[in-house]
PDB file of C-alpha atoms and ligand atoms in Angstrom:
ATOM      1  CA  MET A1120     -35.074  41.452-105.929  1.00  0.00           C
ATOM      2  CA  TYR A1121     -33.596  43.415-103.062  1.00  0.00           C
ATOM      3  CA  LEU A1122     -31.096  41.774-100.732  1.00  0.00           C
ATOM      4  CA  LYS A1123     -31.147  43.896 -97.583  1.00  0.00           C
ATOM      5  CA  LYS A1124     -28.855  42.279 -95.096  1.00  0.00           C
ATOM      6  CA  LEU A1125     -26.429  39.432 -94.458  1.00  0.00           C
ATOM      7  CA  GLU A1126     -25.713  38.325 -90.917  1.00  0.00           C
ATOM      8  CA  LEU A1127     -22.796  36.080 -90.020  1.00  0.00           C
ATOM      9  CA  HIS A1128     -21.876  34.540 -86.719  1.00  0.00           C
ATOM     10  CA  GLY A1129     -19.052  32.046 -86.328  1.00  0.00           C
ATOM     11  CA  PHE A1130     -18.830  31.550 -90.090  1.00  0.00           C
ATOM     12  CA  LYS A1131     -15.191  31.108 -91.190  1.00  0.00           C
ATOM     13  CA  SER A1132     -13.258  34.242 -90.119  1.00  0.00           C
ATOM     14  CA  PHE A1133     -16.394  36.011 -88.763  1.00  0.00           C
ATOM     15  CA  ALA A1134     -16.032  35.048 -85.104  1.00  0.00           C
ATOM     16  CA  SER A1135     -18.196  37.878 -83.770  1.00  0.00           C
ATOM     17  CA  ALA A1136     -21.750  38.508 -84.879  1.00  0.00           C
ATOM     18  CA  THR A1137     -21.481  40.705 -87.971  1.00  0.00           C
ATOM     19  CA  ALA A1138     -24.247  42.332 -89.984  1.00  0.00           C
ATOM     20  CA  LEU A1139     -23.703  43.701 -93.491  1.00  0.00           C
ATOM     21  CA  GLU A1140     -26.473  46.060 -94.546  1.00  0.00           C
ATOM     22  CA  PHE A1141     -26.842  46.689 -98.277  1.00  0.00           C
ATOM     23  CA  PRO A1142     -28.504  49.944 -99.304  1.00  0.00           C
ATOM     24  CA  ARG A1143     -30.428  49.883-102.601  1.00  0.00           C
ATOM     25  CA  GLY A1144     -28.167  49.946-105.662  1.00  0.00           C
ATOM     26  CA  ILE A1145     -24.786  48.351-106.015  1.00  0.00           C
ATOM     27  CA  SER A1146     -22.635  47.482-103.017  1.00  0.00           C
ATOM     28  CA  ALA A1147     -18.961  46.620-103.116  1.00  0.00           C
ATOM     29  CA  VAL A1148     -16.967  45.013-100.336  1.00  0.00           C
ATOM     30  CA  VAL A1149     -13.315  45.978-100.352  1.00  0.00           C
ATOM     31  CA  GLY A1150     -10.430  44.956 -98.136  1.00  0.00           C
ATOM     32  CA  PRO A1151      -6.873  43.669 -98.113  1.00  0.00           C
ATOM     33  CA  ASN A1152      -5.929  40.128 -99.154  1.00  0.00           C
ATOM     34  CA  GLY A1153      -7.176  37.546 -96.718  1.00  0.00           C
ATOM     35  CA  SER A1154      -9.544  39.905 -94.920  1.00  0.00           C
ATOM     36  CA  GLY A1155     -12.587  37.722 -95.580  1.00  0.00           C
ATOM     37  CA  LYS A1156     -14.194  39.079 -98.762  1.00  0.00           C
ATOM     38  CA  SER A1157     -14.529  35.670-100.378  1.00  0.00           C
ATOM     39  CA  ASN A1158     -15.797  34.272 -97.082  1.00  0.00           C
ATOM     40  CA  ILE A1159     -18.774  36.607 -97.547  1.00  0.00           C
ATOM     41  CA  ALA A1160     -19.479  35.104-100.973  1.00  0.00           C
ATOM     42  CA  ASP A1161     -19.119  31.632 -99.427  1.00  0.00           C
ATOM     43  CA  ALA A1162     -21.640  32.632 -96.748  1.00  0.00           C
ATOM     44  CA  LEU A1163     -24.138  33.640 -99.464  1.00  0.00           C
ATOM     45  CA  ARG A1164     -23.857  30.234-101.131  1.00  0.00           C
ATOM     46  CA  PHE A1165     -23.976  28.450 -97.774  1.00  0.00           C
ATOM     47  CA  VAL A1166     -27.216  30.095 -96.670  1.00  0.00           C
ATOM     48  CA  LEU A1167     -28.803  29.404-100.055  1.00  0.00           C
ATOM     49  CA  GLY A1168     -28.332  25.689 -99.327  1.00  0.00           C
ATOM     50  CA  GLU A1169     -25.007  24.890-100.999  1.00  0.00           C
ATOM     51  CA  GLN A1170     -24.131  21.212-100.473  1.00  0.00           C
ATOM     52  CA  SER A1171     -20.823  21.194-102.346  1.00  0.00           C
ATOM     53  CA  MET A1172     -18.036  21.922 -99.864  1.00  0.00           C
ATOM     54  CA  LYS A1173     -15.688  22.612-102.762  1.00  0.00           C
ATOM     55  CA  SER A1174     -17.921  25.483-103.953  1.00  0.00           C
ATOM     56  CA  ILE A1175     -17.471  27.152-100.584  1.00  0.00           C
ATOM     57  CA  ARG A1176     -13.744  26.451-100.494  1.00  0.00           C
ATOM     58  CA  SER A1177     -13.886  23.832 -97.769  1.00  0.00           C
ATOM     59  CA  LYS A1178     -13.322  20.109 -97.316  1.00  0.00           C
ATOM     60  CA  LYS A1179     -15.782  19.420 -94.535  1.00  0.00           C
ATOM     61  CA  GLY A1180     -18.546  21.192 -92.622  1.00  0.00           C
ATOM     62  CA  GLU A1181     -16.256  21.955 -89.684  1.00  0.00           C
ATOM     63  CA  ASP A1182     -14.051  24.136 -91.916  1.00  0.00           C
ATOM     64  CA  LEU A1183     -16.954  26.589 -92.083  1.00  0.00           C
ATOM     65  CA  ILE A1184     -16.940  27.200 -88.340  1.00  0.00           C
ATOM     66  CA  PHE A1185     -14.573  29.735 -86.773  1.00  0.00           C
ATOM     67  CA  SER A1186     -11.521  27.700 -85.797  1.00  0.00           C
ATOM     68  CA  GLY A1187     -10.125  30.048 -83.147  1.00  0.00           C
ATOM     69  CA  SER A1188      -7.352  32.639 -82.972  1.00  0.00           C
ATOM     70  CA  PRO A1189      -4.804  33.608 -80.310  1.00  0.00           C
ATOM     71  CA  SER A1190      -7.380  35.941 -78.772  1.00  0.00           C
ATOM     72  CA  LYS A1191     -10.642  34.065 -79.420  1.00  0.00           C
ATOM     73  CA  GLN A1192     -11.719  30.507 -78.725  1.00  0.00           C
ATOM     74  CA  ARG A1193     -13.005  28.359 -81.523  1.00  0.00           C
ATOM     75  CA  LEU A1194     -16.788  28.227 -81.820  1.00  0.00           C
ATOM     76  CA  SER A1195     -19.128  25.243 -81.946  1.00  0.00           C
ATOM     77  CA  MET A1196     -21.562  26.601 -84.505  1.00  0.00           C
ATOM     78  CA  ALA A1197     -21.720  28.883 -87.539  1.00  0.00           C
ATOM     79  CA  SER A1198     -24.845  30.672 -88.641  1.00  0.00           C
ATOM     80  CA  VAL A1199     -25.666  32.837 -91.625  1.00  0.00           C
ATOM     81  CA  ALA A1200     -28.897  34.732 -92.233  1.00  0.00           C
ATOM     82  CA  LEU A1201     -29.960  36.459 -95.435  1.00  0.00           C
ATOM     83  CA  HIS A1202     -32.723  39.088 -95.433  1.00  0.00           C
ATOM     84  CA  PHE A1203     -34.653  39.790 -98.638  1.00  0.00           C
ATOM     85  CA  ASP A1204     -37.193  42.546 -99.078  1.00  0.00           C
ATOM     86  CA  ASN A1205     -40.380  40.766-100.134  1.00  0.00           C
ATOM     87  CA  GLU A1206     -42.806  43.689-100.576  1.00  0.00           C
ATOM     88  CA  ASP A1207     -43.051  42.751-104.266  1.00  0.00           C
ATOM     89  CA  ARG A1208     -43.709  39.079-103.327  1.00  0.00           C
ATOM     90  CA  THR A1209     -40.629  37.839-105.180  1.00  0.00           C
ATOM     91  CA  PHE A1210     -40.962  34.898-102.834  1.00  0.00           C
ATOM     92  CA  PRO A1211     -44.577  33.689-102.931  1.00  0.00           C
ATOM     93  CA  MET A1212     -45.150  34.265 -99.209  1.00  0.00           C
ATOM     94  CA  GLU A1213     -47.226  36.802 -97.290  1.00  0.00           C
ATOM     95  CA  PHE A1214     -44.219  38.359 -95.565  1.00  0.00           C
ATOM     96  CA  GLY A1215     -42.719  41.804 -96.212  1.00  0.00           C
ATOM     97  CA  THR A1216     -39.271  40.389 -95.444  1.00  0.00           C
ATOM     98  CA  VAL A1217     -38.066  36.854 -96.050  1.00  0.00           C
ATOM     99  CA  VAL A1218     -35.169  35.634 -93.935  1.00  0.00           C
ATOM    100  CA  PHE A1219     -33.250  32.466 -94.808  1.00  0.00           C
ATOM    101  CA  LYS A1220     -31.010  31.088 -92.105  1.00  0.00           C
ATOM    102  CA  ARG A1221     -28.670  28.123 -91.975  1.00  0.00           C
ATOM    103  CA  LYS A1222     -26.705  26.812 -89.028  1.00  0.00           C
ATOM    104  CA  ILE A1223     -23.974  24.203 -89.013  1.00  0.00           C
ATOM    105  CA  PHE A1224     -22.557  22.399 -85.978  1.00  0.00           C
ATOM    106  CA  ARG A1225     -19.217  20.651 -85.467  1.00  0.00           C
ATOM    107  CA  ASP A1226     -20.831  17.214 -85.650  1.00  0.00           C
ATOM    108  CA  GLY A1227     -21.905  18.106 -89.191  1.00  0.00           C
ATOM    109  CA  GLU A1228     -25.592  18.736 -88.413  1.00  0.00           C
ATOM    110  CA  ASN A1229     -27.215  21.445 -90.530  1.00  0.00           C
ATOM    111  CA  GLN A1230     -30.396  23.321 -89.712  1.00  0.00           C
ATOM    112  CA  TYR A1231     -32.387  25.502 -92.099  1.00  0.00           C
ATOM    113  CA  PHE A1232     -34.863  28.226 -91.156  1.00  0.00           C
ATOM    114  CA  LEU A1233     -37.335  30.352 -93.027  1.00  0.00           C
ATOM    115  CA  ASN A1234     -38.472  33.406 -91.061  1.00  0.00           C
ATOM    116  CA  ASP A1235     -37.403  31.611 -87.879  1.00  0.00           C
ATOM    117  CA  ALA A1236     -39.392  28.435 -88.553  1.00  0.00           C
ATOM    118  CA  GLN A1237     -37.226  25.356 -89.091  1.00  0.00           C
ATOM    119  CA  VAL A1238     -37.690  23.909 -92.577  1.00  0.00           C
ATOM    120  CA  ARG A1239     -36.245  21.079 -94.654  1.00  0.00           C
ATOM    121  CA  LEU A1240     -33.495  21.794 -97.175  1.00  0.00           C
ATOM    122  CA  LYS A1241     -35.925  20.632 -99.861  1.00  0.00           C
ATOM    123  CA  ASP A1242     -38.445  23.376 -98.925  1.00  0.00           C
ATOM    124  CA  LEU A1243     -35.747  26.004 -98.965  1.00  0.00           C
ATOM    125  CA  VAL A1244     -34.380  24.921-102.352  1.00  0.00           C
ATOM    126  CA  GLU A1245     -37.893  24.929-103.811  1.00  0.00           C
ATOM    127  CA  LEU A1246     -38.656  28.446-102.571  1.00  0.00           C
ATOM    128  CA  ILE A1247     -35.332  29.714-103.864  1.00  0.00           C
ATOM    129  CA  ALA A1248     -36.056  28.157-107.263  1.00  0.00           C
ATOM    130  CA  LYS A1249     -39.496  29.844-107.356  1.00  0.00           C
ATOM    131  CA  ALA A1250     -37.732  33.193-106.977  1.00  0.00           C
ATOM    132  CA  LYS A1251     -35.402  32.210-109.861  1.00  0.00           C
ATOM    133  CA  LEU A1252     -32.472  32.235-107.521  1.00  0.00           C
ATOM    134  CA  GLY A1253     -30.197  29.256-107.327  1.00  0.00           C
ATOM    135  CA  LEU A1254     -26.697  27.953-107.100  1.00  0.00           C
ATOM    136  CA  LYS A1255     -26.204  26.079-110.346  1.00  0.00           C
ATOM    137  CA  GLY A1256     -26.776  29.250-112.324  1.00  0.00           C
ATOM    138  CA  TYR A1257     -25.159  32.600-111.976  1.00  0.00           C
ATOM    139  CA  THR A1258     -26.770  34.210-108.952  1.00  0.00           C
ATOM    140  CA  VAL A1259     -23.414  34.111-107.212  1.00  0.00           C
ATOM    141  CA  ILE A1260     -20.478  34.496-109.560  1.00  0.00           C
ATOM    142  CA  ASN A1261     -17.169  33.450-108.055  1.00  0.00           C
ATOM    143  CA  GLN A1262     -13.696  34.011-109.418  1.00  0.00           C
ATOM    144  CA  GLY A1263     -13.191  32.002-112.593  1.00  0.00           C
ATOM    145  CA  MET A1264     -16.898  31.522-113.263  1.00  0.00           C
ATOM    146  CA  GLY A1265     -16.904  34.051-116.094  1.00  0.00           C
ATOM    147  CA  ASP A1266     -14.632  31.708-118.030  1.00  0.00           C
ATOM    148  CA  ALA A1267     -16.794  28.768-117.021  1.00  0.00           C
ATOM    149  CA  ILE A1268     -19.828  30.390-118.712  1.00  0.00           C
ATOM    150  CA  LEU A1269     -17.891  30.711-121.949  1.00  0.00           C
ATOM    151  CA  ASP A1270     -16.601  27.141-121.664  1.00  0.00           C
ATOM    152  CA  ALA A1271     -19.946  25.609-120.617  1.00  0.00           C
ATOM    153  CA  SER A1272     -21.084  22.480-122.400  1.00  0.00           C
ATOM    154  CA  PRO A1273     -24.576  22.491-123.964  1.00  0.00           C
ATOM    155  CA  THR A1274     -25.887  20.552-120.928  1.00  0.00           C
ATOM    156  CA  GLU A1275     -24.402  23.053-118.479  1.00  0.00           C
ATOM    157  CA  ARG A1276     -25.724  25.946-120.548  1.00  0.00           C
ATOM    158  CA  LYS A1277     -29.200  24.394-120.481  1.00  0.00           C
ATOM    159  CA  GLU A1278     -28.991  24.259-116.664  1.00  0.00           C
ATOM    160  CA  ILE A1279     -28.100  27.969-116.490  1.00  0.00           C
ATOM    161  CA  ILE A1280     -30.960  28.948-118.804  1.00  0.00           C
ATOM    162  CA  PHE A1281     -33.479  26.741-116.982  1.00  0.00           C
ATOM    163  CA  GLU A1282     -32.593  28.364-113.700  1.00  0.00           C
ATOM    164  CA  ALA A1283     -32.841  31.897-115.095  1.00  0.00           C
ATOM    165  CA  LEU A1284     -36.240  31.069-116.591  1.00  0.00           C
ATOM    166  CA  GLY A1285     -37.519  29.708-113.294  1.00  0.00           C
ATOM    167  CA  LEU A1286     -37.914  26.161-114.662  1.00  0.00           C
ATOM    168  CA  LYS A1287     -35.765  24.727-111.880  1.00  0.00           C
ATOM    169  CA  GLU A1288     -38.815  24.579-109.603  1.00  0.00           C
ATOM    170  CA  PHE A1289     -40.595  22.231-112.014  1.00  0.00           C
ATOM    171  CA  GLN A1290     -37.466  20.163-112.613  1.00  0.00           C
ATOM    172  CA  LEU A1291     -37.139  19.671-108.847  1.00  0.00           C
ATOM    173  CA  LYS A1292     -40.801  18.626-108.577  1.00  0.00           C
ATOM    174  CA  LYS A1293     -40.423  16.194-111.465  1.00  0.00           C
TER     175      LYS A1293
HETATM  176  P1  ATP B 228      -8.180  37.642-101.273  1.00  0.00           P
HETATM  177  O1  ATP B 228      -8.348  39.093-101.561  1.00  0.00           O
HETATM  178  O2  ATP B 228      -6.756  37.232-101.099  1.00  0.00           O
HETATM  179  O3  ATP B 228      -8.961  36.708-102.169  1.00  0.00           O
HETATM  180  P2  ATP B 228     -10.232  37.539 -99.183  1.00  0.00           P
HETATM  181  O4  ATP B 228     -10.457  38.903 -98.576  1.00  0.00           O
HETATM  182  O5  ATP B 228     -11.216  37.061-100.163  1.00  0.00           O
HETATM  183  O6  ATP B 228      -8.752  37.440 -99.756  1.00  0.00           O
HETATM  184  P3  ATP B 228     -10.893  35.208 -97.707  1.00  0.00           P
HETATM  185  O7  ATP B 228     -10.373  34.149 -98.594  1.00  0.00           O
HETATM  186  O8  ATP B 228     -12.351  35.453 -97.681  1.00  0.00           O
HETATM  187  O9  ATP B 228     -10.102  36.553 -97.954  1.00  0.00           O
HETATM  188  O10 ATP B 228     -10.462  34.937 -96.184  1.00  0.00           O
HETATM  189  C1  ATP B 228      -9.418  34.112 -95.856  1.00  0.00           C
HETATM  190  C2  ATP B 228      -9.212  34.187 -94.355  1.00  0.00           C
HETATM  191  O11 ATP B 228     -10.277  33.516 -93.689  1.00  0.00           O
HETATM  192  C3  ATP B 228      -7.937  33.476 -93.988  1.00  0.00           C
HETATM  193  O12 ATP B 228      -7.192  34.319 -93.119  1.00  0.00           O
HETATM  194  C4  ATP B 228      -8.398  32.242 -93.256  1.00  0.00           C
HETATM  195  O13 ATP B 228      -7.524  31.884 -92.229  1.00  0.00           O
HETATM  196  C5  ATP B 228      -9.729  32.709 -92.686  1.00  0.00           C
HETATM  197  N1  ATP B 228     -10.593  31.572 -92.391  1.00  0.00           N
HETATM  198  C6  ATP B 228     -11.162  30.704 -93.278  1.00  0.00           C
HETATM  199  N2  ATP B 228     -11.859  29.746 -92.634  1.00  0.00           N
HETATM  200  C7  ATP B 228     -11.730  30.015 -91.311  1.00  0.00           C
HETATM  201  C8  ATP B 228     -12.199  29.373 -90.113  1.00  0.00           C
HETATM  202  N3  ATP B 228     -12.959  28.277 -90.152  1.00  0.00           N
HETATM  203  N4  ATP B 228     -11.871  29.936 -88.934  1.00  0.00           N
HETATM  204  C9  ATP B 228     -11.092  31.038 -88.879  1.00  0.00           C
HETATM  205  N5  ATP B 228     -10.623  31.695 -89.956  1.00  0.00           N
HETATM  206  C10 ATP B 228     -10.928  31.176 -91.161  1.00  0.00           C
END
């Protein structure tokens, strides 16, 4: 699976439209404390459909939207887009690139898009599960999650293994 690009606009500290392009191989994001590195990880979870505010270090949807600074007004919407190379049909769709997008508004409304067509969260979660991606497992590993793997209960461990095996799709259907 090749993650090509992440686009953020109005998400947390990313007031201006920002695109992070990832060349093939390993990419590292470095920067001083508080510069927004973890916000990037939060954006990844957000666009993959995260519903737990705690997992993206927030209390409510509004916390995800740029709240303003002395030089920039607060924004009314946050959007994050994630571009995957799909030449190998990781996602069972006839597109060379698959783009997931999620928007959130101050009134708490969320919108989800798949290659620019609006979709339901359910459709997005199902497609992500088909590609063996997901949020319950270890696609995105945040600080402290290494310990959580070691401390996982048998039930939690089962969840991780099911997701890695691609069984999540069938669990969701059931
Ligand atoms: P560390 O290395 O200390 O973990 P980091 O680079 O991971 O830091 P983040 O935690 O990603 O930094 O970014 C924190 C910054 O994001 C803070 O300055 C915080 O004020 C800012 N921030 C978070 N949410 C918003 C928001 N809604 N609007 C504006 N800024 C925000």
